Short mmCIF file of C-alpha atoms in Angstrom, two decimals:
data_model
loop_
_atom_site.label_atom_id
_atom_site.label_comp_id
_atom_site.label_asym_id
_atom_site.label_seq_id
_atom_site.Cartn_x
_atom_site.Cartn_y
_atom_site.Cartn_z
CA UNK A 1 21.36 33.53 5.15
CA UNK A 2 18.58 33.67 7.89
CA UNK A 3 15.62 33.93 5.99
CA UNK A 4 16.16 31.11 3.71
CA UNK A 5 15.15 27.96 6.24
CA UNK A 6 12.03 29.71 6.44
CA UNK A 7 11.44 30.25 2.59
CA UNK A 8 12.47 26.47 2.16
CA UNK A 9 9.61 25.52 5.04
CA UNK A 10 6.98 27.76 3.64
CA UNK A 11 7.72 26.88 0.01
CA UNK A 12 7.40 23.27 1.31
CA UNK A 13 4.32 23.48 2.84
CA UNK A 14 2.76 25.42 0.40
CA UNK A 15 3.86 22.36 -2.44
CA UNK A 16 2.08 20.21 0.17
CA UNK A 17 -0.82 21.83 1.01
CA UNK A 18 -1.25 22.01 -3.43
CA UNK A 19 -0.59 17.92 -3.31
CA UNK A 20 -3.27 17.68 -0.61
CA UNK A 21 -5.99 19.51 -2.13
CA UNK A 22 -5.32 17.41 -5.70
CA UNK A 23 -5.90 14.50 -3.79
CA UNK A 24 -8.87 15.84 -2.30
CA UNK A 25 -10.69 16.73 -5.62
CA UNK A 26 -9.83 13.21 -7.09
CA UNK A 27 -11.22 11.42 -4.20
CA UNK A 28 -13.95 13.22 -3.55
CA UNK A 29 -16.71 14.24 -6.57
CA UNK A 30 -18.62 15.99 -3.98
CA UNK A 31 -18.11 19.86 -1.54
CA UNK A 32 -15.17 19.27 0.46
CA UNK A 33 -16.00 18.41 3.97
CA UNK A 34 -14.29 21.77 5.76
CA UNK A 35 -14.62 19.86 9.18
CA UNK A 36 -12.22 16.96 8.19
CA UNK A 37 -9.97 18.80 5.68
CA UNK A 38 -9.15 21.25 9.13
CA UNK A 39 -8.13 18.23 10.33
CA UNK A 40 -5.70 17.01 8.14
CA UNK A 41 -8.31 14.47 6.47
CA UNK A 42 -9.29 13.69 2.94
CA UNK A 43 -12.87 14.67 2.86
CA UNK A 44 -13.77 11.08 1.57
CA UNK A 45 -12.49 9.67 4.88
CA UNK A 46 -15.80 10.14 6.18
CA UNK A 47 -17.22 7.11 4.49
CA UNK A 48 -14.28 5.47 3.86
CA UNK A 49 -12.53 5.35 7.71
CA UNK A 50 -14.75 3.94 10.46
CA UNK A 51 -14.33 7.22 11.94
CA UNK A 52 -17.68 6.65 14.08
CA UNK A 53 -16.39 3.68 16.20
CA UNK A 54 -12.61 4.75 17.42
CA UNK A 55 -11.77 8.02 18.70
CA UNK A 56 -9.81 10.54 15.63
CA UNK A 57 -6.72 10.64 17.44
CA UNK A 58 -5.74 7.29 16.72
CA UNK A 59 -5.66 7.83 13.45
CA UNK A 60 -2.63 8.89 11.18
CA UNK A 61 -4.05 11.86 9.06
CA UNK A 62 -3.72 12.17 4.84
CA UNK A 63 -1.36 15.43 5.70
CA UNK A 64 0.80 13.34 8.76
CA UNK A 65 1.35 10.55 6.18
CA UNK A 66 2.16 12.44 2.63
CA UNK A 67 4.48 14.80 4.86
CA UNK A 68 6.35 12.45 7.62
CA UNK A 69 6.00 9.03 6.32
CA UNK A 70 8.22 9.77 3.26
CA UNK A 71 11.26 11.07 5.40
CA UNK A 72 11.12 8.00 7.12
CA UNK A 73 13.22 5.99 4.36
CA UNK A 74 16.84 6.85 2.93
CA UNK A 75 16.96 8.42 -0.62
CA UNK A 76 18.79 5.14 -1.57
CA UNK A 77 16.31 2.29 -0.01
CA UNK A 78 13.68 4.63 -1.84
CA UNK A 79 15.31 4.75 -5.23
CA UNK A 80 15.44 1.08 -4.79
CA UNK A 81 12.63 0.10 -4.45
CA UNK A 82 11.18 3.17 -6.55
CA UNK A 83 12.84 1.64 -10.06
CA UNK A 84 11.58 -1.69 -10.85
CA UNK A 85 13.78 -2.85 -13.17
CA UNK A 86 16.91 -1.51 -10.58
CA UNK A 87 14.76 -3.79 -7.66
CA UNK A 88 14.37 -7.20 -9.89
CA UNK A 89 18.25 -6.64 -10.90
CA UNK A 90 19.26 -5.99 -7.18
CA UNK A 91 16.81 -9.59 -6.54
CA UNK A 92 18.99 -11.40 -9.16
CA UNK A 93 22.19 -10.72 -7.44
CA UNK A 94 21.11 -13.08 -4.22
CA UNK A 95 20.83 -10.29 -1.80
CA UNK A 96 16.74 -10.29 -1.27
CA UNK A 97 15.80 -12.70 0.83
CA UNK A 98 12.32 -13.37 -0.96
CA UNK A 99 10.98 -14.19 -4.69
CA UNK A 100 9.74 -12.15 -7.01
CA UNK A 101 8.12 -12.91 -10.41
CA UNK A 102 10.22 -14.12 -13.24
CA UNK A 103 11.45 -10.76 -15.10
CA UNK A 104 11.21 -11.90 -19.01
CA UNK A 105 12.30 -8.57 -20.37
CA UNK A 106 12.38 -5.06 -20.42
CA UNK A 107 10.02 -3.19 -23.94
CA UNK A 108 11.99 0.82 -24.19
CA UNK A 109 9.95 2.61 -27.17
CA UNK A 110 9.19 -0.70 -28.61
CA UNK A 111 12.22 -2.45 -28.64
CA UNK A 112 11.97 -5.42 -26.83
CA UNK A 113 14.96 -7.04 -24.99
CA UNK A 114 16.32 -10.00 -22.20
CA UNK A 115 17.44 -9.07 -18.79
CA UNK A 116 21.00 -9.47 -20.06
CA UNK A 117 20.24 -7.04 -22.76
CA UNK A 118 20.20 -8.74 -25.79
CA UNK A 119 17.38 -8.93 -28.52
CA UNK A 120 14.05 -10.80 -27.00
CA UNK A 121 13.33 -13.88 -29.30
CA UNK A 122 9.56 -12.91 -30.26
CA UNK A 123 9.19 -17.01 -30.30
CA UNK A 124 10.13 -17.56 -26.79
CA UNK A 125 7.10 -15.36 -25.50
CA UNK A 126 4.42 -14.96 -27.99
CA UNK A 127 0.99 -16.59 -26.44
CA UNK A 128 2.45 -16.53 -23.21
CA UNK A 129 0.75 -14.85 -20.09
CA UNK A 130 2.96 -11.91 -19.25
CA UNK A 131 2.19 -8.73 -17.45
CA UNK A 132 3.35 -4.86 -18.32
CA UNK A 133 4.38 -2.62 -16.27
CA UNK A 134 5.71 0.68 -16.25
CA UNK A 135 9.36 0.62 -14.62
CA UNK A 136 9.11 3.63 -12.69
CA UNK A 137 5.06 3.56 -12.28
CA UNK A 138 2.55 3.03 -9.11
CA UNK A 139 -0.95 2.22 -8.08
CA UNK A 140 -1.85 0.12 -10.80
CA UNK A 141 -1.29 2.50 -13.79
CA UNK A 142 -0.53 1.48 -16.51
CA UNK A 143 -0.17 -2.08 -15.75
CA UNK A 144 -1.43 -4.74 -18.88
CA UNK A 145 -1.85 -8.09 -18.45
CA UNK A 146 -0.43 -9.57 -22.74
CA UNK A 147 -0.01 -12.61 -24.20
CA UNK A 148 2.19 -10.68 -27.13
CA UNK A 149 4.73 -7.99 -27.05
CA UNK A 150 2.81 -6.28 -29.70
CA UNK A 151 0.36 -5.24 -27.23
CA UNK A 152 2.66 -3.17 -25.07
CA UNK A 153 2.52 1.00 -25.45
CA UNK A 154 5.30 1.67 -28.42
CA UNK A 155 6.68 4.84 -25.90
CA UNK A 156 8.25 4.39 -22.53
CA UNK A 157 10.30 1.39 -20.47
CA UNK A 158 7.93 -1.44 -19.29
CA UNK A 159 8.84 -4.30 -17.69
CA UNK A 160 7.88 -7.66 -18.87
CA UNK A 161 7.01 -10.35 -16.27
CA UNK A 162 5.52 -13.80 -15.96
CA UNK A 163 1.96 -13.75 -14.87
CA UNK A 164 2.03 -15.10 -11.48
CA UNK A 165 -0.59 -18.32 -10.87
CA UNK A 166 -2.27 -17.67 -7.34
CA UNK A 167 -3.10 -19.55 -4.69
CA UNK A 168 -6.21 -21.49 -5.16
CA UNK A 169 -7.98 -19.32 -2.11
CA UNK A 170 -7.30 -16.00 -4.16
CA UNK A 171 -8.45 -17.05 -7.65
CA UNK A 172 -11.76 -18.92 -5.45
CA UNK A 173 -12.16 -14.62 -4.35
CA UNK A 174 -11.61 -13.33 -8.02
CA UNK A 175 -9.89 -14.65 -10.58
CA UNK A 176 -9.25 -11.92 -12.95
CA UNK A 177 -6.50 -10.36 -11.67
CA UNK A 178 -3.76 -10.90 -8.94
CA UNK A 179 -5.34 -10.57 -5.65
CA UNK A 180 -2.17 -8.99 -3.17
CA UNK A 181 -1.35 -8.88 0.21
CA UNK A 182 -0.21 -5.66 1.36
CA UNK A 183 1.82 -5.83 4.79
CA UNK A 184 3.54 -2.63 6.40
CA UNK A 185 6.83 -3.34 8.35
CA UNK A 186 8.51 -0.56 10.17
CA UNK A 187 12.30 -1.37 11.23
CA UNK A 188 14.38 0.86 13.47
CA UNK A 189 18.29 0.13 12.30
CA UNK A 190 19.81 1.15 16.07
CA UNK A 191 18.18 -0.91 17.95
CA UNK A 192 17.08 -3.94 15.24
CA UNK A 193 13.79 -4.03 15.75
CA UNK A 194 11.69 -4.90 13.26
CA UNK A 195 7.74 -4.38 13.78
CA UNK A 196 4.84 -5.71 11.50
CA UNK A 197 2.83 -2.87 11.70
CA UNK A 198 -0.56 -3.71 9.97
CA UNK A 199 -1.64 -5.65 6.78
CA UNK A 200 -4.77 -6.08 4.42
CA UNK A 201 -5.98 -8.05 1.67
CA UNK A 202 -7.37 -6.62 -1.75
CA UNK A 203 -9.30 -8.28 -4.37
CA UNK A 204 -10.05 -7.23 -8.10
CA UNK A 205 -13.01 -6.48 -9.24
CA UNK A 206 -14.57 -5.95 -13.01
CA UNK A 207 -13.97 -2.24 -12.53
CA UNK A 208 -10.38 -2.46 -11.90
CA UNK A 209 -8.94 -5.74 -13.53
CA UNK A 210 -6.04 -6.87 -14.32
CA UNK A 211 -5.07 -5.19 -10.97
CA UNK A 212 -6.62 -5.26 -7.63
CA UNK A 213 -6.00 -1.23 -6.85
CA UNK A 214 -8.57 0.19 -4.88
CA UNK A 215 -8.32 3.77 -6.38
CA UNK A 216 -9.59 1.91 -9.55
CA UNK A 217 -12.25 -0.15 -8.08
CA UNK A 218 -10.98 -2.83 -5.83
CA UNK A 219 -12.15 -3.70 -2.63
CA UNK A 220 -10.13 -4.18 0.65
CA UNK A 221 -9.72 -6.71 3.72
CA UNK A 222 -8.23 -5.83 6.83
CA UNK A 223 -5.47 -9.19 8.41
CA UNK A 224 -5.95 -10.52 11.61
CA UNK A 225 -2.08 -10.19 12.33
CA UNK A 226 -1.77 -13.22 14.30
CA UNK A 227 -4.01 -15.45 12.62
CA UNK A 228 -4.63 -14.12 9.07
CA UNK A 229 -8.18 -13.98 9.14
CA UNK A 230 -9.87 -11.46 6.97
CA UNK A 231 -12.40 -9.19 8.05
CA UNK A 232 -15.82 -8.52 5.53
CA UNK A 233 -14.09 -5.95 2.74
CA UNK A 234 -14.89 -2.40 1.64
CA UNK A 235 -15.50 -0.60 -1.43
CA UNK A 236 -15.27 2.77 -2.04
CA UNK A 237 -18.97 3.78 -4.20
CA UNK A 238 -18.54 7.61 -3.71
CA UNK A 239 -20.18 8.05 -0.30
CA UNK A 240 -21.92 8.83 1.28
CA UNK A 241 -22.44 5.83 3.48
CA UNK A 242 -19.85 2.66 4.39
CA UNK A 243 -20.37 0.37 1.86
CA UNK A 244 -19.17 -2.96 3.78
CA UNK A 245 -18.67 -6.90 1.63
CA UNK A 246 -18.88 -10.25 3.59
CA UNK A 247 -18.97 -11.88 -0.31
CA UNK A 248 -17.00 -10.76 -3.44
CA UNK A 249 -19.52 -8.44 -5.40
CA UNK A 250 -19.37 -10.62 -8.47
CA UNK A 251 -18.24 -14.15 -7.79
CA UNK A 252 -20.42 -14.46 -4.61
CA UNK A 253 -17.18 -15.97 -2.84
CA UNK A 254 -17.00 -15.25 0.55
CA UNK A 255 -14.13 -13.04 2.23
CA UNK A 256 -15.21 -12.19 6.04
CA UNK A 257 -14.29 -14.90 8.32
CA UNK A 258 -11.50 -16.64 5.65
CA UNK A 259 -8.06 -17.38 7.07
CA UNK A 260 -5.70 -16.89 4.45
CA UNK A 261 -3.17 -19.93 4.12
CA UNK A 262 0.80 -19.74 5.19
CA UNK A 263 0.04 -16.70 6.59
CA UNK A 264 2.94 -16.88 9.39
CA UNK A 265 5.18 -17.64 5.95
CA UNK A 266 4.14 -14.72 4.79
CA UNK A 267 4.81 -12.30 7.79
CA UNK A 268 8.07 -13.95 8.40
CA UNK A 269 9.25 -13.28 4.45
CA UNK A 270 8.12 -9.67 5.03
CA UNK A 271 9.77 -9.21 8.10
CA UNK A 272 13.24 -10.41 6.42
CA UNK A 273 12.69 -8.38 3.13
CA UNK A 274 12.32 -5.11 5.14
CA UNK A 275 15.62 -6.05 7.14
CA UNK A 276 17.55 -7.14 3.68
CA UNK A 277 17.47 -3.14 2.46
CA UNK A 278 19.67 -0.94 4.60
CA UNK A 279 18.05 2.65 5.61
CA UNK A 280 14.21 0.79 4.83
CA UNK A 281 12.77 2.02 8.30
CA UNK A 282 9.16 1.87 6.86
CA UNK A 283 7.37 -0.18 3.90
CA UNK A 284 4.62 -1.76 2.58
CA UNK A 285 5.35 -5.02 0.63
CA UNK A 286 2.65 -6.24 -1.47
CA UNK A 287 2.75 -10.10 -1.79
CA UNK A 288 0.91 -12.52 -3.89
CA UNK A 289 0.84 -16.39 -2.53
CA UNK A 290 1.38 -18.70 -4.63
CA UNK A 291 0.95 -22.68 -3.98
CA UNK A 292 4.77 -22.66 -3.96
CA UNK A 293 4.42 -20.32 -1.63
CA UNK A 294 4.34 -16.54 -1.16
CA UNK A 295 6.39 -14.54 -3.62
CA UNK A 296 6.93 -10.82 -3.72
CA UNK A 297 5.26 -8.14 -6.25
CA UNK A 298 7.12 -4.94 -4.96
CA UNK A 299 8.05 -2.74 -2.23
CA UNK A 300 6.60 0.86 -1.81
CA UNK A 301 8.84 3.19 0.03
CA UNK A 302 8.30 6.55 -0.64
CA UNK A 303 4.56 6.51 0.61
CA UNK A 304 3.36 2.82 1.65
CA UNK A 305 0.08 5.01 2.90
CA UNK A 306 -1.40 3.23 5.42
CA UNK A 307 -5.26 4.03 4.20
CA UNK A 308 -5.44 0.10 3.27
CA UNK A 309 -5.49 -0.42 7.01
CA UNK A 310 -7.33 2.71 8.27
CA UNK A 311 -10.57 1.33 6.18
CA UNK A 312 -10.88 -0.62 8.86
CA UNK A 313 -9.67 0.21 12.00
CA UNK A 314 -6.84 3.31 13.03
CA UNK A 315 -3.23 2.95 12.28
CA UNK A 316 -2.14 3.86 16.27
CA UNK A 317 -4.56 1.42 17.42
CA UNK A 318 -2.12 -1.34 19.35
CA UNK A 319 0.38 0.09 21.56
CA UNK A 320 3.84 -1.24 19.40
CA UNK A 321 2.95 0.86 16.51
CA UNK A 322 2.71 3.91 18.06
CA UNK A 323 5.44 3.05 19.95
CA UNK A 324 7.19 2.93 16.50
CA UNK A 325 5.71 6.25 15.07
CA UNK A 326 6.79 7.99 17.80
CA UNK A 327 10.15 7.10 18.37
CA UNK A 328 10.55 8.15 14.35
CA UNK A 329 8.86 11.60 15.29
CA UNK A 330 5.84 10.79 12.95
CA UNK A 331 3.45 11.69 16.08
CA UNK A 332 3.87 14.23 18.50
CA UNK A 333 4.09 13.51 22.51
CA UNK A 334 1.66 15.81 22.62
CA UNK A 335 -0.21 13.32 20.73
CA UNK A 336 0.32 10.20 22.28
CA UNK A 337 -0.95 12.18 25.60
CA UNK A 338 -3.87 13.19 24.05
CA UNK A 339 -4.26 9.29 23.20
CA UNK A 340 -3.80 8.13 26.95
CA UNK A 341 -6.16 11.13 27.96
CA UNK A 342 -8.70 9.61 25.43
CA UNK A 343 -8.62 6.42 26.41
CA UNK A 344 -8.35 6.54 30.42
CA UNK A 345 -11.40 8.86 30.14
CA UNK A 346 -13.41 5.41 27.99
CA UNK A 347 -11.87 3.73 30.60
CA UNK A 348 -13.78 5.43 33.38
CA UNK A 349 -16.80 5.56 31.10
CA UNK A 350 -17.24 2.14 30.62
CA UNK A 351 -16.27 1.37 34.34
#
């Protein structure tokens, strides 16, 4: 019996060390930078993260987030928020303390039908603006944005939802797809805490409409948490040099400096979402605004990565979120002293 915790450890490390390295050659079209990749790093961090201005340490690495982050969550809060259709039924029954956008129907192999089940009256939605979506799919694939059913892939569940109208700010940014907020929450259960841990804007683009995901071409904001002011964006053009946005590449609409509106709306509905879902320790909600006011798109549970914010600045920058990370074991105390070390000796530098 001995030897088979070890086999189960190796076995996992080895599947994760093969899901590294396939997200290394599909974010990366260049040689892999060895230096980084030692260090737990996607190779295309070295353009992407601002690696020059804060100190490597305070940032979580691609290997600490695709291994840790995930165990962070129960297998139910996950499956939750995993299945789309299961998350919009669960919103229906009055548990979820936020909206979400108006589920029309649910398209399985073709056949198109209500949320109650029954047939969908082709009528009631032809020539309106409804988005596609894959029930059990992330990132952006596969997402559509229809104005008929006919228009949906004839093989696989999609959801069918109402196109949400954004706030007048977002469309001003880009209008050609729904610009979202993501916001990461961690929660400890024990002791009811409930931390907002980092958030960022993205916009679409031409490249990657109807959706704003960066992977396909979007661009990304870092929040001001406490006042909601957005910071210039980034785009990712293959390296290998930042490529940094004041303006919107195409509508010429200026991001850096803009303070989104209801911002403290949105962090409180975030806050209360995350502590709606027993065994959600960590999330990332992504949340459109609306002028009614901020509704939300989904949750992501089993890896809300926190790249979106490590763009821009380092996940264990303020003192509460690693704090959080390492009372969940995510980092190391040997880690957090290497931190203090770090920064007591740019302390005595700068004094």
């Amino acid at each position: 019996m001995g030897p088979l915790p070890i086999f189960g450890v190796v076995r996992h490390r080895l599947s994760l060390l093969q899901h590294f390295w396939a997200l290394e050659r599909r974010g990366n079209r260049g040689l892999p930078n060895l230096r980084l990749m030692s260090r737990g790093f996607l190779s295309n961090r070295a353009w992407l993260y601002p690696l020059d201005r804060f100190d490597s340490h305070l940032f979580l690495t691609d290997l600490e987030a695709e291994a840790r982050l995930p165990r962070l969550n129960s297998t139910e809060a996950m499956a939750l928020l995993g299945d789309k259709l299961r998350f919009h039924e669960w919103v229906r029954s009055g548990s979820f303390p936020g909206a979400c956008p108006q589920l029309i129907g649910l398209i399985e192999d073709g056949r198109a039908t209500t949320p109650e089940g029954g047939p969908l009256p082709r009528a009631d939605v032809e020539g309106c603006a409804m988005i596609a979506k894959p029930v059990d799919g992330s990132g952006g694939r596969g997402v559509k944005r229809i104005s008929s059913i006919d228009e949906v892939d004839r093989h696989g569940r999609f959801l069918l939802e109402a196109a949400v109208v954004q706030h007048p700010y977002a469309s001003a940014i880009y209008p050609a797809a729904v610009n979202t907020i993501r916001v990461l929450v961690g929660h400890d259960e024990a002791s009811g805490t409930t931390v907002l841990l980092g958030a960022a804007h993205r916009f679409g683009t031409e490249r990657s409409r109807p959706t704003d995901n960066f992977k396909a071409g979007g661009i990304v904001s870092l929040i001001e948490l406490e006042s909601g002011a957005l910071s210039d964006a980034i785009s990712d053009d293959g390296g290998p040099s930042r490529t940094t946005l004041p303006r919107h590449p195409e509508t010429g609409t200026r991001i850096g400096g803009m303070t989104i509106p209801h911002w403290n709306d949105i962090k409180t509905l975030a806050l209360a979402c995350t502590r709606s879902i027993a065994g959600l320790a960590y999330v990332g909600w992504d949340v459109a605004l609306t002028e009614k006011g901020p509704i939300v798109i989904e949750g992501n549970a089993a890896l809300a990565n926190p790249n979106l914010i490590q763009f821009h600045e380092p996940m264990l920058l303020r003192q509460e979120v690693r704090d959080f990370f390492a009372a969940k074991g995510t980092i190391s105390p040997n880690r957090l002293e290497r931190i203090r070390a770090s920064q007591r000796h740019r302390s005595f530098e700068a004094g």
